[in-house]
mmCIF file of C-alpha atoms and ligand atoms in Angstrom:
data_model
loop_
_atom_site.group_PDB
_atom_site.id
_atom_site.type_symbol
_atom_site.label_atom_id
_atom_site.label_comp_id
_atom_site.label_asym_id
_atom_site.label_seq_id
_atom_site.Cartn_x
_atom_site.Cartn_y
_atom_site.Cartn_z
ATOM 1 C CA UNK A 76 -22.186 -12.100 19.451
ATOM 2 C CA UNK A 77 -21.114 -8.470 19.407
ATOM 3 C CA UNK A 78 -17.854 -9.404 20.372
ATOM 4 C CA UNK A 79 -17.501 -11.798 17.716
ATOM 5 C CA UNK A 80 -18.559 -9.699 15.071
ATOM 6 C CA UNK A 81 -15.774 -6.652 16.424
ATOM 7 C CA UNK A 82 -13.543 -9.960 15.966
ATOM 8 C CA UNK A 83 -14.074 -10.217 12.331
ATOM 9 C CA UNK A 84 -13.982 -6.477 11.522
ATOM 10 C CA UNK A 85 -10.810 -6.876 12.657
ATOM 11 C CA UNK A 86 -9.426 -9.739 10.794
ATOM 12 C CA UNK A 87 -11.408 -8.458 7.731
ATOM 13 C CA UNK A 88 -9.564 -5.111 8.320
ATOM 14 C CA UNK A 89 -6.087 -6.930 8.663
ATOM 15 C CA UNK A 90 -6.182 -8.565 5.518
ATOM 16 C CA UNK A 91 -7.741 -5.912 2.961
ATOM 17 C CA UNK A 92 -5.450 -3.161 4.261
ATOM 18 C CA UNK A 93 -1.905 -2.300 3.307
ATOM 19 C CA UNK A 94 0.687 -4.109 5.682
ATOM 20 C CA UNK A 95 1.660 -1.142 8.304
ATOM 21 C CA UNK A 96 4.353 0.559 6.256
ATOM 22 C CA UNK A 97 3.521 -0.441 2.821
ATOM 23 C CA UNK A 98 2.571 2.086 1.096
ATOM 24 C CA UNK A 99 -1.630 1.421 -1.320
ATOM 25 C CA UNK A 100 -1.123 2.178 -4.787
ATOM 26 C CA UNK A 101 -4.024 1.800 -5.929
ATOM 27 C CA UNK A 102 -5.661 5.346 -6.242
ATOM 28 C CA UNK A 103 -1.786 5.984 -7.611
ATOM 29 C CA UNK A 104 -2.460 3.311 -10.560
ATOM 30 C CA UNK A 105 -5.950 4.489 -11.368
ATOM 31 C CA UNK A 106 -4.565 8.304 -11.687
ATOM 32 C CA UNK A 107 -2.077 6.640 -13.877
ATOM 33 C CA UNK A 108 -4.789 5.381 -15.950
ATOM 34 C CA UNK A 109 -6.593 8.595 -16.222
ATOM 35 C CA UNK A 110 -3.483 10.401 -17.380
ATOM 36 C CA UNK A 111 -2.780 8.437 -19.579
ATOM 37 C CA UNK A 112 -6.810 8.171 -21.115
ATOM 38 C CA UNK A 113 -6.569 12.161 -20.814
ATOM 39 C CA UNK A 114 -3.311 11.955 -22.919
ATOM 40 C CA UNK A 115 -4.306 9.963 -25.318
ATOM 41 C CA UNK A 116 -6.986 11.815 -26.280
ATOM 42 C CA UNK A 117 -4.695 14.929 -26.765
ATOM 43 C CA UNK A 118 -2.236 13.294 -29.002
ATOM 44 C CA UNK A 119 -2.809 12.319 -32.685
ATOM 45 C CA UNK A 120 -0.568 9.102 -33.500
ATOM 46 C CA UNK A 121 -1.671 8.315 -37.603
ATOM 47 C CA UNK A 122 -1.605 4.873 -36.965
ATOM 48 C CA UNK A 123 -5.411 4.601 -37.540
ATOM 49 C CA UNK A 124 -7.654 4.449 -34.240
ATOM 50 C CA UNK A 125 -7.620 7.743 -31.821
ATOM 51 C CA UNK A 126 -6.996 6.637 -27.836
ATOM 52 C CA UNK A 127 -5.749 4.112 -26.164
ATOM 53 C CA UNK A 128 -8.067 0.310 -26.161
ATOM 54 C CA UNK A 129 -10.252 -0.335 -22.744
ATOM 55 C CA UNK A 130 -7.865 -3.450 -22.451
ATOM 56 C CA UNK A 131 -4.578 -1.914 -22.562
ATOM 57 C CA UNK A 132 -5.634 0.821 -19.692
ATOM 58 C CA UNK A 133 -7.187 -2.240 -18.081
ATOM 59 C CA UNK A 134 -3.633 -4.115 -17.576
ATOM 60 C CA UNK A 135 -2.009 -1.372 -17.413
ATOM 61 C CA UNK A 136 -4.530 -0.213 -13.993
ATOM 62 C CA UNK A 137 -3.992 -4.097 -13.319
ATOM 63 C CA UNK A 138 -0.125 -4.485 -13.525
ATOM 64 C CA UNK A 139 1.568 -3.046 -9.821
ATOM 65 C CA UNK A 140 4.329 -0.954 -11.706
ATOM 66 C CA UNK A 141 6.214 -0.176 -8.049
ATOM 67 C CA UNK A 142 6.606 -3.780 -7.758
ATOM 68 C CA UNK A 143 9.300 -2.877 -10.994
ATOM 69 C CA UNK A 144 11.342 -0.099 -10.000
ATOM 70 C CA UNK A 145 13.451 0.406 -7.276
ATOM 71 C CA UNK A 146 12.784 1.225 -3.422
ATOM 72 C CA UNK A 147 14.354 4.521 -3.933
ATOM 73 C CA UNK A 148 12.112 5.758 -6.690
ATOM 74 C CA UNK A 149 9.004 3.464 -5.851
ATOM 75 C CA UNK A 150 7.146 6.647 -4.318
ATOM 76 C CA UNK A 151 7.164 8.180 -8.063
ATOM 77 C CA UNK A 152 6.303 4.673 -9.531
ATOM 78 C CA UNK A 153 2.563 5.912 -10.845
ATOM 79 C CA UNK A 154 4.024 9.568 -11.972
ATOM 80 C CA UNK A 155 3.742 9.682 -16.062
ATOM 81 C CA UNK A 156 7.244 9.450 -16.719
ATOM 82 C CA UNK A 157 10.113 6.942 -16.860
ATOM 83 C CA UNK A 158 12.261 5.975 -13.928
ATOM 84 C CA UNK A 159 15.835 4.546 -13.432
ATOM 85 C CA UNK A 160 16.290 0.646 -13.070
ATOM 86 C CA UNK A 161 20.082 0.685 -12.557
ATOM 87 C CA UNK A 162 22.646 -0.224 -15.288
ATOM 88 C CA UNK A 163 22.174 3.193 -16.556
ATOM 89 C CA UNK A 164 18.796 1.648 -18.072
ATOM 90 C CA UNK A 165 15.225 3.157 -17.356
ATOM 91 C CA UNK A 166 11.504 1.415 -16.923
ATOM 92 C CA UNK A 167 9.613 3.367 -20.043
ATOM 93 C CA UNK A 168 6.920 6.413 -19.403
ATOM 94 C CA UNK A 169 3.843 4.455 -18.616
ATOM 95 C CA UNK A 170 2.045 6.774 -21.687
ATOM 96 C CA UNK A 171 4.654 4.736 -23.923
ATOM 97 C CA UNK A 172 3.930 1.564 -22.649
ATOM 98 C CA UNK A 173 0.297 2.004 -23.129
ATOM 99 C CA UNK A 174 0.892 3.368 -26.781
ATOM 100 C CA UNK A 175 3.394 0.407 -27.795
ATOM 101 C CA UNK A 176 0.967 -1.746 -26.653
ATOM 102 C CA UNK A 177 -1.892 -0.800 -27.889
ATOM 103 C CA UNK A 178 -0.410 -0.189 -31.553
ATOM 104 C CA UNK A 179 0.782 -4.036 -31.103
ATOM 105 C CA UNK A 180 -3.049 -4.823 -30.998
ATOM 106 C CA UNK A 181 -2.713 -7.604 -28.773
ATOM 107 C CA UNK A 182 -5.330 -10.289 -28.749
ATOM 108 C CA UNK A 183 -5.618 -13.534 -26.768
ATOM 109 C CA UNK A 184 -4.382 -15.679 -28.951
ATOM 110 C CA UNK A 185 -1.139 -13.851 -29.920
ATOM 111 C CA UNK A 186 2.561 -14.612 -29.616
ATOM 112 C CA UNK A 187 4.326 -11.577 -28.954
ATOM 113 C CA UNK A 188 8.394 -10.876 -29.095
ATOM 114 C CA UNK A 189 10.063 -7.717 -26.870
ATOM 115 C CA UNK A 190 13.040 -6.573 -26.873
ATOM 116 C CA UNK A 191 14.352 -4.785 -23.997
ATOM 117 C CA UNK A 192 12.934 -6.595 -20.668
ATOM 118 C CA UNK A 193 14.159 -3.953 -18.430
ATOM 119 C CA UNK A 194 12.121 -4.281 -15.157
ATOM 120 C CA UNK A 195 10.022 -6.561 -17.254
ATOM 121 C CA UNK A 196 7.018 -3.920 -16.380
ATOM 122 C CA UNK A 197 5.967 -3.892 -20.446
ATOM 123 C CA UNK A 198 6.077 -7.548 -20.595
ATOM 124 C CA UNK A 199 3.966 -7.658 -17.230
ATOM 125 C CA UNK A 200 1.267 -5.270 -19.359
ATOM 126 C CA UNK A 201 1.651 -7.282 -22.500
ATOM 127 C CA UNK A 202 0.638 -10.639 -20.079
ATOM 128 C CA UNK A 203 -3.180 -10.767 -19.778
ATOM 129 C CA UNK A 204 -3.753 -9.617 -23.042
ATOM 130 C CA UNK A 205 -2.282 -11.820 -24.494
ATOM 131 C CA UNK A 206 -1.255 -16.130 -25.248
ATOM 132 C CA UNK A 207 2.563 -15.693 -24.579
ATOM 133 C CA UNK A 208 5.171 -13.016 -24.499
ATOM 134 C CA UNK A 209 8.932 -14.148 -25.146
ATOM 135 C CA UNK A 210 11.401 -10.927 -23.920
ATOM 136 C CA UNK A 211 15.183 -10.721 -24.505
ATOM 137 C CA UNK A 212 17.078 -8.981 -22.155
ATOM 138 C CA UNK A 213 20.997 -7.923 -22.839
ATOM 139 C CA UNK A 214 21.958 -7.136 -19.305
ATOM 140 C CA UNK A 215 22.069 -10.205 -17.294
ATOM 141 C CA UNK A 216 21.327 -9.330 -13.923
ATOM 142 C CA UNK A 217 18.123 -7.193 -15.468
ATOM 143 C CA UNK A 218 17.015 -10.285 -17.662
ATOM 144 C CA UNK A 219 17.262 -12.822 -13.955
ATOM 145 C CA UNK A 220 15.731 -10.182 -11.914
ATOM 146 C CA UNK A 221 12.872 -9.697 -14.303
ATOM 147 C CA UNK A 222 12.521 -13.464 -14.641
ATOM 148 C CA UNK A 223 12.343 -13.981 -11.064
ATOM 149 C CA UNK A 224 9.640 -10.412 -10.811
ATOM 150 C CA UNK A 225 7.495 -11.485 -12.950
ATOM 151 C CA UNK A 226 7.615 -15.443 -11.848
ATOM 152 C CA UNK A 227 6.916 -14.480 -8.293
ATOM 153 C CA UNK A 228 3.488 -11.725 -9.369
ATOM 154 C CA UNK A 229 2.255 -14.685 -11.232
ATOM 155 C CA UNK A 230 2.864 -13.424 -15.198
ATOM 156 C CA UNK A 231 2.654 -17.659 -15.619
ATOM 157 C CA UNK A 232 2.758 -16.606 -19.679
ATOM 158 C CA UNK A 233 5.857 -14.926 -19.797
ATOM 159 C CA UNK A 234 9.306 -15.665 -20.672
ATOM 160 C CA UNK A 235 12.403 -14.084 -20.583
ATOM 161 C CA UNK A 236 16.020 -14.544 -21.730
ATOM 162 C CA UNK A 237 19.462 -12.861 -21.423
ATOM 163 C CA UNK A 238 20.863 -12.262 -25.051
ATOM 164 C CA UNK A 239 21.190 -9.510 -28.207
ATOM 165 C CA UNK A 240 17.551 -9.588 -29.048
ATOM 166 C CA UNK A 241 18.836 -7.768 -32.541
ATOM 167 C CA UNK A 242 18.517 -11.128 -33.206
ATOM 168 C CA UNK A 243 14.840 -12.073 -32.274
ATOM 169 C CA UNK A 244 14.065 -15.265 -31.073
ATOM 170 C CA UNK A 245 13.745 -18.252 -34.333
ATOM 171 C CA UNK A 246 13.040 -20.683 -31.885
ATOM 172 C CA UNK A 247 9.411 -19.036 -31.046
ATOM 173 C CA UNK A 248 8.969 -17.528 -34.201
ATOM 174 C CA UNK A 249 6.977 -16.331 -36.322
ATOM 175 C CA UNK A 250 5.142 -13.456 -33.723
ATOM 176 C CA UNK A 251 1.938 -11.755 -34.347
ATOM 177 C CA UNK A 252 3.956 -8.632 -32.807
ATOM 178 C CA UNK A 253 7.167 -7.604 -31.549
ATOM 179 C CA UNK A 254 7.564 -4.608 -29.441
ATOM 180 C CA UNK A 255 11.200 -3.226 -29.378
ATOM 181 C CA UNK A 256 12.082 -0.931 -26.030
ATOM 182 C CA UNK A 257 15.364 0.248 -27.130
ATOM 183 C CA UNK A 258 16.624 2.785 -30.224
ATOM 184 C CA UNK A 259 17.813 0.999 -32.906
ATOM 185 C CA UNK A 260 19.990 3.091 -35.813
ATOM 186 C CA UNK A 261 17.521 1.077 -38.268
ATOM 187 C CA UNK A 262 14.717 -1.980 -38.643
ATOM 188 C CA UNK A 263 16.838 -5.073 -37.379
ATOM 189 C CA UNK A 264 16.471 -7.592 -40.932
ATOM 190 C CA UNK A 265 15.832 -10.547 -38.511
ATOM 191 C CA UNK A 266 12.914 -8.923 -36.789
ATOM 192 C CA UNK A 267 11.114 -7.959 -39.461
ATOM 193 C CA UNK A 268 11.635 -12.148 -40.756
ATOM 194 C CA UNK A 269 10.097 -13.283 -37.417
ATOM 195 C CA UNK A 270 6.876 -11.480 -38.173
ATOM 196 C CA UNK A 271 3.792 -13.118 -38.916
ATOM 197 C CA UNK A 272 2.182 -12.245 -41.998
ATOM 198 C CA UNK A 273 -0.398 -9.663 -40.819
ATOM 199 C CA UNK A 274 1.940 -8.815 -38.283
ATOM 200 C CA UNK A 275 3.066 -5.457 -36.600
ATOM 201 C CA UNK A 276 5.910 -3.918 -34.868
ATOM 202 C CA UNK A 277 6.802 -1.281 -33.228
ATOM 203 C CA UNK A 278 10.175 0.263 -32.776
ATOM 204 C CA UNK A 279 12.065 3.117 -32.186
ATOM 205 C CA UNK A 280 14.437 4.047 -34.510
ATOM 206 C CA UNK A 281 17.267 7.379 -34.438
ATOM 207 C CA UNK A 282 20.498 7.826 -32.962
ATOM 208 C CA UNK A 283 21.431 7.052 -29.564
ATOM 209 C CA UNK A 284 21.033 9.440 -26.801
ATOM 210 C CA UNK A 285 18.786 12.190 -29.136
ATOM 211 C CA UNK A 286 15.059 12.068 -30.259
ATOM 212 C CA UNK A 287 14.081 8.792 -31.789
ATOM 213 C CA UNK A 288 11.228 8.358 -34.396
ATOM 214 C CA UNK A 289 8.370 5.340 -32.976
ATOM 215 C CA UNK A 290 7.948 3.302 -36.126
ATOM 216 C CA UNK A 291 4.901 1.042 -36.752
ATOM 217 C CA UNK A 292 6.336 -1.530 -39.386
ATOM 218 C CA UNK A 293 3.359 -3.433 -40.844
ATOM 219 C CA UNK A 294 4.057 -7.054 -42.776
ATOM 220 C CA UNK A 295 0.895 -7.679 -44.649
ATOM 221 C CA UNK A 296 -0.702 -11.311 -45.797
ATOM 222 C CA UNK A 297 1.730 -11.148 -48.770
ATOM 223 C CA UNK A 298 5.059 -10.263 -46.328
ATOM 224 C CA UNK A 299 4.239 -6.720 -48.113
ATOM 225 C CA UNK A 300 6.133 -4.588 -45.689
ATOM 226 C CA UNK A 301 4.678 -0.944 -45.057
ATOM 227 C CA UNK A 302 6.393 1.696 -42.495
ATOM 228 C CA UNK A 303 4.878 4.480 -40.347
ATOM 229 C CA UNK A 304 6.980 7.018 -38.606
ATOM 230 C CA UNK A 305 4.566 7.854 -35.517
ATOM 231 C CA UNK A 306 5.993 10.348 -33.365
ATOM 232 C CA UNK A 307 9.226 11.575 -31.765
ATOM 233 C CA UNK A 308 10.146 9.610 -28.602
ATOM 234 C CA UNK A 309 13.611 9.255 -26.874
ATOM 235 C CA UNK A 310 14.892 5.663 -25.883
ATOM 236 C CA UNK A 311 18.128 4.421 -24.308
ATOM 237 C CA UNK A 312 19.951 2.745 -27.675
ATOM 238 C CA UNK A 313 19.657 -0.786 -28.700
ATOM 239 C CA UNK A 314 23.311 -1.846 -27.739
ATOM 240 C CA UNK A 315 25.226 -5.164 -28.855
ATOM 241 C CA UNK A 316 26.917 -6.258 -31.811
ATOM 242 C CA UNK A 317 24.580 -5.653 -34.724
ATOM 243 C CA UNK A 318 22.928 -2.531 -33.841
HETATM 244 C C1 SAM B 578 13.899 1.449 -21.911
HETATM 245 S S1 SAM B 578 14.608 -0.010 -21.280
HETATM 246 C C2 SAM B 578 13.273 -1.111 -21.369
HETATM 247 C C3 SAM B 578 12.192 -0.959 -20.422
HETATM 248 C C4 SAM B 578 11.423 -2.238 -20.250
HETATM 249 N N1 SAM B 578 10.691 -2.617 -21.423
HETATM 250 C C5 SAM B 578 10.568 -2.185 -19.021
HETATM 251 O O1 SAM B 578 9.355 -2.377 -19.125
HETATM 252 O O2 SAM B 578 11.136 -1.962 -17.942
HETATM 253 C C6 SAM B 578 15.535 -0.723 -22.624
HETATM 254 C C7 SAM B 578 16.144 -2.051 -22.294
HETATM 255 O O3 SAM B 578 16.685 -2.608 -23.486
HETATM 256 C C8 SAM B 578 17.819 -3.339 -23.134
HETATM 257 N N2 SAM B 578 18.611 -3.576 -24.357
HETATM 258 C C9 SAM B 578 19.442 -2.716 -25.002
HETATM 259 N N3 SAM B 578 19.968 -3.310 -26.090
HETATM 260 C C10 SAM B 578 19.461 -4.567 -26.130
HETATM 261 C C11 SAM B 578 19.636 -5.660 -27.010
HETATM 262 N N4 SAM B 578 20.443 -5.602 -28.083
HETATM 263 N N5 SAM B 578 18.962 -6.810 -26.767
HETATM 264 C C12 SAM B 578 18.131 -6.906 -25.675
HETATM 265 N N6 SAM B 578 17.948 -5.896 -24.799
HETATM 266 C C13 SAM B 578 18.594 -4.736 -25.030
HETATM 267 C C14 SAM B 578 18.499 -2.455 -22.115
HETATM 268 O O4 SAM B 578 19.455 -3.148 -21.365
HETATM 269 C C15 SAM B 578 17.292 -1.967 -21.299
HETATM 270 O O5 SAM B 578 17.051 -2.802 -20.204
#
């Protein structure tokens, strides 16, 4: 009996501990969360609610953010600041993630538009909030690699595509939000036409490569469009055709 029970300690031990070598994240991803709470608090974004919403820290404490960046860097992958992906592009400061996201005011039932898949690590946080996230990603071999990322950590809901998403995405549209990861020069036209009525987005706008304001662009029930500058963030720029 004893021995059995040693047995089952061990098998028990086996499978809710880290393979030998791979590394637990998860006091790293709960820090995370706590900066980013903390930070929240500190900074005053006049967008309406102080803080960041209980289910935005709660997929962003859910979401493994080292399974997005690199082997290289995955060591810093809970650190409060963003990280390179290759292609000269970056994965976004995980405060910025949580703040885009939580100004989209995601609710089950929403369609949401990004552009900018990256890693595909925002898209990954926009998931269980959410009904479905489309993402358009200009680089190809960031928009199969994110595909194939987010496939194989089971993020069923979304799905991405290599293209200019200066564009948006008719097909799918209209969106309840659309969450834009790259610096624009100014509001892409076709964006702000895929947004529902009662619909919000929220972009980065300046020039490329220098401090960028975060606009909130707001289309009311009467396609009344209203426009926030929120604070000063910097972006890689929105590249393509169009931009
Ligand atoms: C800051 S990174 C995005 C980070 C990403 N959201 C993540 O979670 O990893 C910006 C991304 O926008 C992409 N991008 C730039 N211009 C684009 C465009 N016109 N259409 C779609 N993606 C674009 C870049 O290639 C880059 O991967």
């Amino acid at each position: 009996m004893a021995r059995k029970l040693v047995l089952f300690t061990s098998f028990s031990l086996l499978f809710n501990t880290p393979l030998a070598g791979e590394r637990d994240f998860t006091a790293a991803r709960e820090s995370m969360a706590i900066t980013i709470s903390a930070l929240a608090k500190t900074i005053t974004v006049p967008s309406g609610t102080p803080g960041i919403d209980d289910s935005v820290l709660a997929a962003m404490r859910h979401v493994p953010r080292h399974e997005f960046v690199p082997e290289d860097v995955r060591a810093a992958a809970y650190e409060n600041r963003p990280l390179p992906i290759g292609y000269g592009q970056t994965i976004s400061q995980p405060y910025i993630v949580a703040l885009m996201t939580d100004l989209a005011k995601p609710r089950k039932d929403h369609v949401v538009l990004e552009i900018g898949t990256g890693s595909g690590y925002q898209a990954a946080v926009l998931s269980p909030l959410v009904r479905n996230v489309f993402s358009i990603e200009i680089v190809e071999p960031l928009a199969s690699r994110a595909a194939e990322r987010l496939k194989s950590l089971g993020f069923a809901n979304v799905t991405v595509r290599q293209g200019d998403g200066y564009h948006g995405w008719p097909e799918h549209a209209p969106f309840d939000s659309i969450i834009v990861t790259a610096a624009a020069s100014h509001i892409p036209p076709p964006l702000v036409n895929q947004l529902k009525p009662g619909g919000r987005m929220v972009i980065p706008v300046g020039a490329p490569f220098m401090s960028q304001n975060l606009l909130l662009v707001e289309k009311d029930e009467q396609a009344r469009i209203r426009t926030r500058s929120l604070l000063p963030v910097r972006f890689v720029p929105l590249t393509g055709g169009s931009r």
